[in-house]
Short mmCIF file of C-alpha atoms in Angstrom, two decimals:
data_model
loop_
_atom_site.label_atom_id
_atom_site.label_comp_id
_atom_site.label_asym_id
_atom_site.label_seq_id
_atom_site.Cartn_x
_atom_site.Cartn_y
_atom_site.Cartn_z
CA GLU E 284 5.46 9.21 -15.24
CA PRO E 285 7.90 9.16 -12.19
CA GLU E 286 8.22 5.85 -10.54
CA VAL E 287 9.73 4.12 -7.48
CA THR E 288 12.35 1.55 -8.43
CA GLN E 289 13.30 -1.43 -6.37
CA THR E 290 16.12 -3.93 -6.59
CA PRO E 291 16.43 -6.82 -6.49
CA SER E 292 13.09 -8.00 -7.81
CA HIS E 293 13.67 -11.37 -6.20
CA GLN E 294 16.20 -12.57 -3.73
CA VAL E 295 16.77 -15.98 -2.23
CA THR E 296 18.74 -16.21 0.93
CA GLN E 297 19.59 -18.70 3.71
CA MET E 298 18.15 -18.25 7.13
CA GLY E 299 20.44 -16.11 9.23
CA GLN E 300 21.91 -14.16 6.34
CA GLU E 301 21.77 -10.44 6.09
CA VAL E 302 19.72 -8.93 3.22
CA ILE E 303 19.63 -5.45 1.92
CA LEU E 304 16.74 -4.33 -0.25
CA ARG E 305 17.18 -1.10 -2.28
CA CYS E 306 14.81 1.53 -3.47
CA VAL E 307 15.04 4.73 -5.38
CA PRO E 308 12.01 6.88 -4.43
CA ILE E 309 10.53 9.62 -6.58
CA SER E 310 13.01 12.46 -6.59
CA ASN E 311 10.76 15.24 -5.17
CA HIS E 312 9.06 13.09 -2.57
CA LEU E 313 9.79 13.68 1.11
CA TYR E 314 8.37 10.66 2.83
CA PHE E 315 9.66 7.07 2.38
CA TYR E 316 8.16 3.83 3.43
CA TRP E 317 8.57 0.13 3.58
CA TYR E 318 5.57 -2.18 3.57
CA ARG E 319 5.54 -5.96 3.35
CA GLN E 320 3.01 -8.54 2.06
CA ILE E 321 3.34 -12.15 3.11
CA LEU E 322 2.04 -14.35 0.34
CA GLY E 323 -1.79 -14.22 0.11
CA GLN E 324 -2.10 -11.79 2.94
CA LYS E 325 -2.70 -8.09 3.27
CA VAL E 326 -0.14 -5.38 2.93
CA GLU E 327 1.41 -4.29 6.31
CA PHE E 328 3.19 -1.18 7.24
CA LEU E 329 6.78 -1.49 8.43
CA VAL E 330 8.27 1.95 8.75
CA SER E 331 8.11 5.53 7.52
CA PHE E 332 11.09 7.82 7.05
CA TYR E 333 11.25 11.61 6.84
CA ASN E 334 13.99 14.14 7.24
CA ASN E 335 16.63 11.40 7.57
CA GLU E 336 15.02 9.71 10.48
CA ILE E 337 12.32 7.10 11.23
CA SER E 338 8.98 8.92 11.79
CA GLU E 339 7.00 5.78 12.71
CA LYS E 340 7.55 2.06 12.85
CA SER E 341 5.33 -0.91 13.45
CA GLU E 342 5.71 -3.83 15.85
CA ILE E 343 7.03 -5.95 13.04
CA PHE E 344 9.92 -3.57 12.65
CA ASP E 345 12.08 -4.93 15.42
CA ASP E 346 15.87 -4.72 16.03
CA GLN E 347 16.47 -7.04 13.06
CA PHE E 348 15.31 -4.32 10.66
CA SER E 349 16.99 -1.01 9.86
CA VAL E 350 16.57 1.58 7.22
CA GLU E 351 18.99 4.08 5.76
CA ARG E 352 19.16 6.85 3.17
CA PRO E 353 22.86 6.54 2.34
CA ASP E 354 22.90 9.29 -0.31
CA GLY E 355 20.40 11.64 -1.90
CA SER E 356 18.56 9.00 -3.93
CA ASN E 357 18.66 5.54 -2.35
CA PHE E 358 16.54 4.24 0.50
CA THR E 359 17.46 0.75 1.86
CA LEU E 360 15.95 -1.78 4.16
CA LYS E 361 18.33 -4.16 5.88
CA ILE E 362 17.37 -7.33 7.61
CA ARG E 363 20.25 -8.39 9.80
CA SER E 364 19.57 -12.09 10.32
CA THR E 365 16.74 -13.39 8.22
CA LYS E 366 14.19 -15.84 9.56
CA LEU E 367 11.85 -18.03 7.56
CA GLU E 368 8.94 -15.80 8.46
CA ASP E 369 10.61 -12.86 6.75
CA SER E 370 9.73 -14.39 3.43
CA ALA E 371 7.46 -11.88 1.77
CA MET E 372 7.10 -9.21 -0.88
CA TYR E 373 8.65 -5.92 0.37
CA PHE E 374 7.37 -2.76 -1.13
CA CYS E 375 9.10 0.55 -1.01
CA ALA E 376 6.91 3.66 -1.36
CA SER E 377 7.26 7.39 -1.39
CA SER E 378 4.92 10.30 -1.06
CA PRO E 379 5.07 14.08 -1.36
CA GLN E 380 4.27 16.43 1.47
CA SER E 381 1.32 17.91 -0.36
CA GLY E 382 -2.22 17.31 -1.50
CA ALA E 383 -3.50 13.89 -0.48
CA ASN E 384 0.04 12.65 0.26
CA VAL E 385 -0.61 9.65 -1.96
CA LEU E 386 1.87 6.76 -1.74
CA THR E 387 3.52 5.59 -4.97
CA PHE E 388 4.65 2.04 -4.60
CA GLY E 389 7.49 0.31 -6.26
CA ALA E 390 7.07 -3.05 -7.99
CA GLY E 391 8.32 -4.93 -4.91
CA SER E 392 11.17 -7.11 -3.94
CA ARG E 393 10.28 -10.78 -3.31
CA LEU E 394 12.40 -12.22 -0.50
CA THR E 395 12.51 -15.99 -0.12
CA VAL E 396 14.24 -17.23 3.05
CA LEU E 397 15.28 -20.94 3.05
CA ALA J 36 -11.69 -4.38 15.66
CA GLN J 37 -10.53 -4.26 12.03
CA LYS J 38 -9.78 -0.77 10.80
CA ILE J 39 -10.54 -1.72 7.22
CA THR J 40 -12.96 -4.40 6.27
CA GLN J 41 -13.39 -5.85 2.84
CA THR J 42 -16.11 -8.47 3.05
CA GLN J 43 -15.83 -9.82 -0.59
CA PRO J 44 -12.82 -12.14 -1.03
CA GLY J 45 -13.77 -12.63 -4.65
CA MET J 46 -16.06 -11.05 -7.23
CA PHE J 47 -16.92 -11.80 -10.81
CA VAL J 48 -18.12 -9.28 -13.35
CA GLN J 49 -18.84 -9.46 -16.97
CA GLU J 50 -16.85 -7.34 -19.39
CA LYS J 51 -18.52 -3.84 -19.86
CA GLU J 52 -20.59 -4.20 -16.78
CA ALA J 53 -20.14 -2.02 -13.63
CA VAL J 54 -18.94 -3.58 -10.40
CA THR J 55 -18.86 -2.33 -6.74
CA LEU J 56 -16.16 -3.45 -4.34
CA ASP J 57 -17.12 -2.89 -0.73
CA CYS J 58 -15.02 -1.28 1.96
CA THR J 59 -15.90 -0.24 5.43
CA TYR J 60 -13.59 1.45 7.87
CA ASP J 61 -13.30 2.25 11.59
CA THR J 62 -11.72 5.31 13.00
CA SER J 63 -12.36 7.95 15.61
CA ASP J 64 -10.01 10.43 13.99
CA PRO J 65 -12.00 13.25 12.22
CA SER J 66 -9.17 13.58 9.64
CA TYR J 67 -8.43 10.55 7.50
CA GLY J 68 -7.98 9.53 3.92
CA LEU J 69 -9.22 6.53 2.04
CA PHE J 70 -7.33 4.96 -0.86
CA TRP J 71 -7.88 2.22 -3.33
CA TYR J 72 -5.03 0.22 -4.82
CA LYS J 73 -4.96 -2.35 -7.62
CA GLN J 74 -2.61 -5.32 -7.53
CA PRO J 75 -2.43 -7.22 -10.74
CA SER J 76 -0.92 -10.75 -10.87
CA SER J 77 2.50 -9.18 -11.54
CA GLY J 78 2.45 -7.91 -7.96
CA GLU J 79 2.88 -4.18 -8.17
CA MET J 80 0.52 -1.82 -6.19
CA ILE J 81 -1.16 0.79 -8.39
CA PHE J 82 -2.91 3.76 -6.94
CA LEU J 83 -6.46 4.20 -8.22
CA ILE J 84 -8.30 6.77 -6.26
CA TYR J 85 -8.35 8.82 -3.05
CA GLN J 86 -11.05 10.36 -0.87
CA GLY J 87 -10.43 12.68 2.02
CA SER J 88 -12.68 12.74 5.05
CA TYR J 89 -13.55 16.40 4.53
CA ASP J 90 -14.23 16.09 0.81
CA GLN J 91 -17.77 17.04 -0.05
CA GLN J 92 -17.97 15.23 -3.31
CA ASN J 93 -17.29 11.59 -4.15
CA ALA J 94 -13.92 11.11 -5.91
CA THR J 95 -13.78 10.07 -9.50
CA GLU J 96 -10.93 9.05 -11.74
CA GLY J 97 -11.84 7.93 -15.15
CA ARG J 98 -13.79 4.67 -14.85
CA TYR J 99 -13.21 4.57 -11.09
CA SER J 100 -15.50 6.35 -8.62
CA LEU J 101 -15.59 6.09 -4.85
CA ASN J 102 -19.01 5.93 -3.21
CA PHE J 103 -18.14 7.67 0.05
CA GLN J 104 -20.83 7.40 2.75
CA LYS J 105 -19.33 9.02 5.85
CA ALA J 106 -22.09 8.25 8.35
CA ARG J 107 -21.96 4.58 7.38
CA LYS J 108 -18.15 4.62 7.30
CA SER J 109 -18.03 3.05 3.85
CA ALA J 110 -15.91 3.79 0.87
CA ASN J 111 -16.90 1.47 -1.96
CA LEU J 112 -15.10 1.44 -5.22
CA VAL J 113 -17.21 1.43 -8.35
CA ILE J 114 -15.57 0.36 -11.55
CA SER J 115 -17.70 1.22 -14.65
CA ALA J 116 -17.46 -0.59 -17.98
CA SER J 117 -15.16 -3.37 -16.67
CA GLN J 118 -12.33 -4.52 -18.97
CA LEU J 119 -10.43 -7.74 -18.92
CA GLY J 120 -7.45 -5.86 -17.71
CA ASP J 121 -9.33 -4.99 -14.53
CA SER J 122 -8.90 -8.47 -13.29
CA ALA J 123 -6.69 -8.07 -10.21
CA MET J 124 -6.69 -7.86 -6.45
CA TYR J 125 -8.12 -4.60 -5.12
CA PHE J 126 -7.07 -3.13 -1.67
CA CYS J 127 -8.89 -0.52 0.29
CA ALA J 128 -6.61 1.42 2.67
CA MET J 129 -6.87 4.17 5.21
CA ARG J 130 -4.63 6.80 6.55
CA GLU J 131 -5.61 8.35 9.92
CA GLY J 132 -4.57 11.88 10.67
CA TYR J 133 -3.57 15.00 8.92
CA THR J 134 -2.34 14.73 5.28
CA GLY J 135 0.84 16.68 6.17
CA THR J 136 2.32 13.73 8.01
CA ALA J 137 3.59 10.45 6.85
CA SER J 138 0.95 8.28 5.26
CA LYS J 139 0.94 5.11 7.35
CA LEU J 140 -1.69 3.08 5.54
CA THR J 141 -3.79 0.31 7.04
CA PHE J 142 -4.88 -2.08 4.37
CA GLY J 143 -7.88 -4.37 4.08
CA THR J 144 -7.58 -8.03 3.11
CA GLY J 145 -8.50 -7.28 -0.46
CA THR J 146 -11.01 -8.43 -3.06
CA ARG J 147 -10.05 -10.41 -6.07
CA LEU J 148 -11.93 -9.27 -9.15
CA GLN J 149 -12.30 -11.48 -12.13
CA VAL J 150 -13.66 -9.95 -15.31
CA THR J 151 -15.22 -12.47 -17.72
CA LEU J 152 -16.23 -12.33 -21.31
#
């Protein structure tokens, strides 16, 4: 069954450092997303991406965050200068433009900011 | 107001029994979709079942069914014949708007289900 793959599975970084989280969405999906889940809390929407541009972003997705689809397969989330409160599990997801448009999530990248 | 409310932080069920996880939602959009995801202790989010606002029948997927009561704005998940592997966190989520656009999901706070022998 097709899956969304994310790397790294866990990253530890120092406050103020830049972090890039990588994702390979399902190949025939057209929409891409990043969500995050702070430990013990609910999953929150960060950004959606379609046709090589951001289609929607949340209040959380400020100037410190950016997304990019540098080639035909990868989808990245960059955090320019990490803060302690950026520590969370970051989920990449993708969905087709058909049917129920169900999101398939990756296994997540756990980011720990020290 | 919360868009998705899951009032049961934790539930216990005996193996082979059925269990209902509650979810209520709030939207004024006539077009919306409701999703249930399972999150085991390993952390990944696994899609279980979907119900569209215009669907006439309740969705079913194997042992999972969704009890959709539109007038009451509830979308409860029913798991029949519980198995030990069903022990996990369960999230209800909603997408507002037409399915042809990006699915920005709003999640509830989740219900932790523990299946016992």
